[in-house]
Amino acid sequence: MDIIIGAGVTGLTYANFTKNPYLILEADDHTGGLCNTICQDGFVWDYSGHFFHFQNPEIAQFISERLDKSGLVEVEKHTQIRYKDRLIDFPFQKNIHQLEQQEFIDCLVDLFEANSITPTTFKEMLYTKFGKSIAEKFLIPYNEKLYATDLNMLDADAMGRFFPYADKEDIIRNFRKAENSSYNGSFLYHRGGAIQYVKALERDIPIENISLQERVTHIDLQQQKVTTIKREIKYDHLISTIPLINLLPLCGINVDTTALSWNKVLVFNLGFDGLGPDKQNHWIYFPEKKYCFYRVGFYSNIIPSDRMSLYVEIGYQHDAVVDEKAMLQQTLNGLREAGILTNQNLVSYHSVVMNPAYVHVSQKGIQEVSKYKDILAAYNVSSIGRYGSWNYSSIEDNMKEAINLSYK
């Protein structure tokens, strides 16, 4: 029997494709993991912004066949950066011509004078690829807020294909004709929130194959046995989608947290009694330290509404203390200073701390993950998904990983 730990998107995807008998163990009283939705006071919020941009036609078709399409909307992404007193189109490096003249000149000159060394860290990559001004005006401060760490701790390719690279020719061409496409240039969203995708994945799974509120407390690798708060279960293949840092101690394996590091993110979902002035952006990036948040998303610009609905993301070191009450007031003050809030009143809010949120991809971490996965594989344990594989990946990437594993 296959035992699957975690009823999030990755675990549910594996269950849909495996030919083996299986049981899903989920610690919470609901499925979905971090891909979940809150419906409160007429607002629909996810734990954070989950937008689906399927590029694999087989996965897109699989989801489409099972999804309630009546509430589905396809959106052409529009995002900007709040830089000083203006909004600059994203990505920053391709839109430096929108800056004030002297800053534009500084960025352009530094771009062409950038060192050509081979970078070994993420921060070095930013300087090498884009020059001092672009790096220090946006790329470094924004990513420091996002990851809540020194960017020299991250691998040069920490974000992989998700980083919006652009060569000098791309940047120059963008001065005349905007071309700001990215891997998620368009996305799908459902009026019922991201949970609708989870329901689509659940549709063909027998209810008896999912056991909720059954947290795993120990894994005996030698005996291939899982102990939960309710029972002991033998397995032939164990598929874990929980964070690798949580799985390893369950197996009696010590975790090197100097190699496997991460941050956490406080997310506020905020509902107001009226719309704000921004009617076009789906999210805005905030590199400046005077704003506690690094990104603000507009649900009400995705699904039209007569009330503004936002998600706000704030990065922390994984062991930091989070004072949600104080941070909520700081967030509202920041939204007013940024002009997102004018005279609207907060009428509803929800908060969640995602921990882990972003893993810190480093060369040492990549080596450690490979070592741990080899140890687990020797006992028929597979650790998959964004946090199971400890990498920077999309929801579709996690689904592909689950599908590929199910075929083995």
C-alpha positions as MATLAB code, in Angstrom:
seq = 'MDIIIGAGVTGLTYANFTKNPYLILEADDHTGGLCNTICQDGFVWDYSGHFFHFQNPEIAQFISERLDKSGLVEVEKHTQIRYKDRLIDFPFQKNIHQLEQQEFIDCLVDLFEANSITPTTFKEMLYTKFGKSIAEKFLIPYNEKLYATDLNMLDADAMGRFFPYADKEDIIRNFRKAENSSYNGSFLYHRGGAIQYVKALERDIPIENISLQERVTHIDLQQQKVTTIKREIKYDHLISTIPLINLLPLCGINVDTTALSWNKVLVFNLGFDGLGPDKQNHWIYFPEKKYCFYRVGFYSNIIPSDRMSLYVEIGYQHDAVVDEKAMLQQTLNGLREAGILTNQNLVSYHSVVMNPAYVHVSQKGIQEVSKYKDILAAYNVSSIGRYGSWNYSSIEDNMKEAINLSYK';
ca = [
       0.000    0.000    0.000;
       1.056    3.589   -0.697;
       0.793    5.903    2.298;
       0.591    9.570    1.304;
       1.318   12.174    3.972;
      -0.463   15.434    3.223;
      -3.715   16.124    1.329;
      -2.485   19.206   -0.502;
      -2.266   19.558   -4.262;
       0.812   17.314   -4.552;
      -0.591   14.485   -2.443;
      -3.993   14.584   -4.126;
      -2.362   14.593   -7.562;
      -0.332   11.490   -6.730;
      -3.483    9.759   -5.501;
      -5.250   10.494   -8.786;
      -2.548    8.851  -10.877;
      -1.159    5.961   -8.861;
      -2.294    2.433   -9.760;
      -1.540    1.206   -6.250;
      -3.938    1.038   -3.312;
      -3.356    4.123   -1.163;
      -4.350    6.046    1.942;
      -3.865    9.794    2.437;
      -3.092   10.972    5.974;
      -3.851   14.634    6.663;
      -3.133   16.354    9.994;
      -5.710   19.136    9.456;
      -9.486   18.790    9.415;
      -9.567   19.773    5.731;
      -7.721   19.070    2.510;
      -5.729   21.568    0.450;
      -2.777   22.401    2.682;
      -1.650   25.961    1.948;
      -3.843   25.981   -1.169;
      -6.930   26.855    0.797;
      -9.710   29.427    0.761;
     -11.497   31.487    3.408;
     -15.032   32.772    2.759;
     -15.800   35.493    5.280;
     -18.277   38.386    5.348;
     -18.839   38.109    1.619;
     -15.113   38.081    0.798;
     -13.273   35.154   -0.787;
      -9.607   34.899    0.176;
      -6.916   32.292   -0.240;
      -4.215   31.684    2.343;
      -2.169   33.743   -0.095;
      -2.394   34.544   -3.794;
      -2.668   31.218   -5.658;
      -2.964   31.768   -9.381;
      -2.869   28.871  -11.799;
      -0.999   29.153  -15.085;
      -0.884   25.669  -16.551;
       1.551   25.205  -19.412;
       1.346   21.425  -19.601;
      -1.697   20.609  -21.795;
      -2.314   17.225  -20.139;
      -2.457   18.746  -16.659;
      -4.603   21.619  -17.916;
      -7.053   19.166  -19.464;
      -7.097   16.943  -16.373;
      -8.028   19.892  -14.158;
     -10.452   21.390  -16.683;
     -12.468   18.167  -16.912;
     -13.034   18.180  -13.156;
     -13.393   21.885  -12.423;
     -16.626   23.840  -12.142;
     -15.991   26.219  -15.040;
     -18.901   28.554  -14.312;
     -16.792   30.656  -11.961;
     -13.547   30.497  -13.898;
     -11.899   33.673  -15.224;
      -8.762   34.041  -17.349;
      -6.728   37.117  -16.515;
      -3.965   38.920  -18.389;
      -1.609   39.885  -15.611;
      -0.936   43.557  -14.859;
       1.629   44.229  -12.130;
       3.693   47.227  -11.090;
       6.321   48.296   -8.567;
       5.854   51.083   -6.043;
       9.170   52.882   -6.324;
       9.470   56.127   -4.357;
       6.548   58.313   -5.447;
       5.522   56.471   -8.611;
       4.457   53.154  -10.092;
       6.930   51.461  -12.426;
       5.928   48.557  -14.654;
       7.253   45.127  -13.691;
       9.909   43.876  -14.215;
      11.967   46.807  -12.967;
      15.036   45.990  -15.043;
      13.108   46.239  -18.318;
      11.383   49.491  -17.382;
      14.164   51.697  -16.052;
      13.216   54.257  -18.716;
      10.160   55.041  -16.564;
      12.414   56.383  -13.786;
      13.442   59.996  -13.379;
      16.128   60.961  -15.909;
      19.176   60.820  -13.621;
      18.153   57.481  -12.122;
      17.527   56.118  -15.600;
      21.005   57.225  -16.696;
      22.586   55.666  -13.592;
      20.823   52.354  -14.256;
      21.723   52.332  -17.933;
      25.409   53.169  -17.427;
      25.788   50.641  -14.595;
      24.069   47.995  -16.719;
      26.771   48.327  -19.376;
      29.593   48.572  -16.845;
      28.535   45.527  -14.826;
      31.261   43.000  -14.021;
      31.397   39.873  -16.144;
      32.510   37.512  -13.374;
      30.738   34.209  -12.837;
      28.492   34.752   -9.805;
      28.379   32.258   -6.953;
      25.559   33.840   -4.915;
      22.187   35.370   -5.711;
      23.374   38.856   -4.740;
      26.447   38.535   -6.954;
      24.220   37.445   -9.824;
      22.082   40.573   -9.464;
      25.118   42.858   -9.565;
      26.760   40.933  -12.403;
      23.688   40.676  -14.579;
      22.101   44.089  -14.025;
      24.686   46.440  -12.533;
      24.831   48.366   -9.268;
      21.894   50.754   -9.713;
      19.233   48.286  -10.853;
      20.375   45.819   -8.205;
      20.344   48.317   -5.332;
      17.227   50.249   -6.316;
      14.932   47.239   -6.595;
      16.302   43.713   -7.005;
      18.274   43.505   -3.764;
      15.904   45.327   -1.369;
      12.825   43.572   -2.721;
      14.309   40.085   -2.546;
      15.741   40.754    0.915;
      12.189   41.505    2.069;
      10.828   38.461    0.254;
      13.384   35.951    1.569;
      14.112   37.707    4.885;
      17.779   36.810    4.569;
      21.137   37.974    3.248;
      21.028   37.245   -0.491;
      24.643   36.057   -0.360;
      23.216   33.011    1.429;
      21.282   31.996   -1.696;
      22.490   30.199   -4.795;
      23.017   32.298   -7.935;
      20.179   30.351   -9.577;
      17.977   30.243   -6.474;
      14.783   31.190   -8.352;
      15.508   29.250  -11.539;
      13.118   29.989  -14.407;
      10.946   32.140  -12.143;
      13.423   35.010  -12.083;
      12.610   37.584  -14.804;
      15.963   37.624  -16.580;
      16.545   40.130  -19.368;
      19.667   40.806  -21.395;
      20.814   44.271  -22.426;
      19.133   44.008  -25.817;
      15.780   43.101  -24.218;
      16.053   46.059  -21.881;
      16.872   48.502  -24.668;
      14.085   47.214  -26.929;
      11.636   47.675  -24.077;
      12.285   51.431  -24.125;
      10.409   51.684  -27.412;
       7.844   48.895  -27.188;
       6.840   47.280  -23.898;
       7.264   43.519  -23.741;
       6.971   42.448  -20.128;
       5.874   38.845  -20.614;
       6.730   36.215  -18.020;
       6.008   32.578  -17.216;
       2.749   33.680  -15.553;
       1.738   36.417  -17.989;
      -1.806   35.090  -17.878;
      -3.441   33.010  -15.183;
      -6.673   31.317  -14.256;
      -8.624   32.135  -11.138;
     -11.922   30.877   -9.797;
     -14.565   33.015   -8.152;
     -14.719   30.400   -5.428;
     -10.990   30.675   -4.725;
      -8.080   28.255   -5.028;
      -9.967   25.591   -3.065;
     -11.939   24.888   -6.245;
      -8.815   23.333   -7.753;
      -8.414   21.174   -4.667;
     -12.030   20.045   -5.018;
     -11.323   19.162   -8.645;
      -8.440   16.947   -7.535;
     -10.582   15.380   -4.799;
     -13.484   14.538   -7.103;
     -12.403   11.017   -8.056;
     -10.797   10.065   -4.733;
     -12.992    7.814   -2.571;
     -13.781    9.498    0.725;
     -12.492    6.490    2.658;
      -9.042    7.001    1.097;
      -8.527   10.302    2.905;
      -8.138   10.311    6.680;
      -8.369   13.814    8.138;
      -7.087   14.875   11.548;
      -4.575   12.040   11.509;
      -1.182   13.512   12.219;
       1.881   11.326   11.754;
       4.029   11.133   14.896;
       6.741    8.644   13.896;
       8.066    6.768   10.874;
       9.969    3.523   11.346;
      12.152    3.258    8.248;
      13.407   -0.232    9.041;
       9.932   -1.697    9.589;
       8.295    0.537    6.935;
       5.657    1.545    9.435;
       3.914    4.854   10.113;
       2.629    5.760   13.569;
      -0.140    8.363   13.790;
      -2.122    9.800   16.682;
      -4.665    7.043   15.956;
      -2.830    3.877   14.843;
       0.131    2.131   13.213;
       0.102    1.430    9.468;
       2.504   -0.623    7.323;
       3.425    0.764    3.932;
       5.126   -0.450    0.769;
       5.851    3.067   -0.457;
       5.625    6.233    1.621;
       5.029    9.488   -0.245;
       5.543   12.573    1.910;
       4.473   16.055    0.813;
       5.119   17.750    4.154;
       8.206   19.974    4.528;
      11.432   17.982    4.444;
      12.508   19.681    7.692;
       9.426   18.158    9.365;
       9.701   14.736    7.730;
      13.307   14.017    8.684;
      12.825   14.232   12.488;
       9.815   11.881   12.187;
      12.251    9.385   10.662;
      14.848    9.927   13.388;
      17.138   11.918   11.097;
      18.720   15.136   12.350;
      18.233   18.239   10.174;
      21.082   20.618    9.394;
      19.191   23.926    9.551;
      22.308   25.812    8.474;
      21.904   24.070    5.110;
      18.123   23.808    4.947;
      17.027   27.321    5.854;
      13.803   29.130    5.059;
      11.618   32.094    5.907;
       8.009   32.458    6.957;
       5.402   34.872    5.646;
       2.562   36.600    7.455;
      -0.399   37.061    5.120;
      -3.217   39.486    5.845;
      -6.429   39.162    3.843;
      -8.208   42.486    4.114;
     -11.754   43.471    3.150;
     -12.928   47.108    2.954;
     -16.291   48.828    2.598;
     -15.472   50.422   -0.766;
     -13.084   50.337   -3.685;
      -9.740   52.103   -3.732;
      -8.162   54.151   -6.527;
      -6.243   51.250   -8.104;
      -8.504   49.501  -10.624;
      -5.904   47.773  -12.814;
      -3.139   46.053  -10.861;
      -3.374   42.440   -9.809;
      -0.474   42.926   -7.446;
       2.159   45.562   -6.621;
       5.738   45.023   -5.394;
       7.201   47.168   -2.583;
      11.023   47.232   -2.322;
      11.306   50.157    0.114;
      11.942   49.399    3.777;
       9.402   51.992    4.931;
       6.698   49.514    3.902;
       6.586   46.417    6.088;
       5.085   44.354    3.243;
       6.804   43.250    0.057;
       3.684   42.595   -2.039;
       0.026   43.616   -2.082;
      -2.479   41.753   -4.250;
      -5.930   42.896   -5.375;
      -8.587   40.188   -5.458;
     -11.126   42.865   -6.365;
      -9.201   43.644   -9.565;
      -9.357   39.967  -10.554;
     -12.980   39.288   -9.660;
     -14.864   42.617  -10.012;
     -16.454   43.803   -6.792;
     -17.819   46.974   -5.218;
     -15.546   46.446   -2.192;
     -11.745   46.335   -2.174;
     -10.290   42.949   -1.267;
      -6.536   42.604   -0.715;
      -3.880   40.157    0.331;
      -0.712   41.560    1.905;
       2.514   39.567    2.386;
       5.219   40.254    4.989;
       8.431   38.219    5.210;
      10.135   37.106    8.449;
      13.076   34.976    9.436;
      11.719   31.542   10.325;
      12.400   31.950   14.055;
      11.143   35.551   14.361;
       8.288   36.473   16.713;
       5.242   37.767   14.837;
       3.088   40.420   16.526;
       0.037   40.266   14.255;
      -1.911   43.040   16.002;
       0.929   45.554   15.723;
       1.717   44.468   12.182;
      -1.903   44.892   11.079;
      -1.840   48.543   12.135;
       1.539   49.028   10.463;
       0.138   47.441    7.312;
      -2.903   49.716    7.222;
      -0.655   52.755    7.728;
       1.561   51.597    4.880;
      -1.418   51.067    2.576;
      -2.537   54.629    3.269;
       0.937   56.026    2.634;
       1.115   54.121   -0.654;
      -2.255   55.535   -1.743;
      -3.936   52.151   -1.894;
      -6.212   53.146    0.974;
      -7.904   56.535    0.977;
     -11.122   56.746    2.998;
     -12.110   53.059    3.027;
     -12.830   51.282    6.309;
     -11.590   47.811    7.175;
     -14.675   45.635    7.684;
     -13.175   42.138    7.719;
      -9.772   40.492    7.879;
      -8.075   37.134    8.168;
      -4.448   36.261    8.800;
      -2.255   33.204    8.393;
       1.443   32.550    8.926;
       2.943   30.294    6.270;
       5.935   28.507    7.764;
       7.871   27.525    5.764;
       7.044   29.955    2.973;
      10.141   30.392    0.770;
      13.000   27.926    1.048;
      16.515   29.306    0.767;
      18.072   27.522   -2.182;
      21.851   27.258   -1.754;
      24.537   24.931   -3.057;
      24.988   23.427    0.390;
      21.233   22.969    0.686;
      20.975   21.305   -2.737;
      23.658   18.817   -1.700;
      21.970   18.135    1.639;
      18.559   17.590    0.031;
      20.084   15.108   -2.413;
      21.768   13.267    0.466;
      18.572   13.102    2.531;
      16.490   11.968   -0.444;
      18.926    9.139   -1.158;
      18.696    7.969    2.462;
      14.895    8.037    2.360;
      14.701    6.329   -1.032;
      16.635    3.358    0.349;
      13.622    2.768    2.617;
      10.967    3.363   -0.072;
      10.221    6.901    1.090;
       9.753    9.694   -1.463;
       9.666   13.344   -0.363;
       8.026   15.494   -3.056;
       6.384   18.863   -3.650;
       7.679   22.372   -3.101;
       8.595   21.785    0.523;
       9.150   18.051    0.260;
      11.769   18.621   -2.448;
      12.876   21.866   -0.779;
      12.985   23.994   -3.912;
      11.388   26.959   -5.659;
       8.593   25.539   -7.803;
       5.086   26.206   -9.085;
       1.909   24.290   -8.324;
       2.102   22.775  -11.802;
       5.709   21.673  -11.173;
       4.566   19.884   -8.021;
       1.765   18.159   -9.893;
       4.192   16.995  -12.593;
       6.555   15.634   -9.943;
       3.689   13.688   -8.341;
       2.504   12.309  -11.676;
       6.013   11.228  -12.681;
       6.504    9.451   -9.347;
       3.173    7.632   -9.716;
       4.364    6.068  -12.974;
       7.470    4.519  -11.396;
];
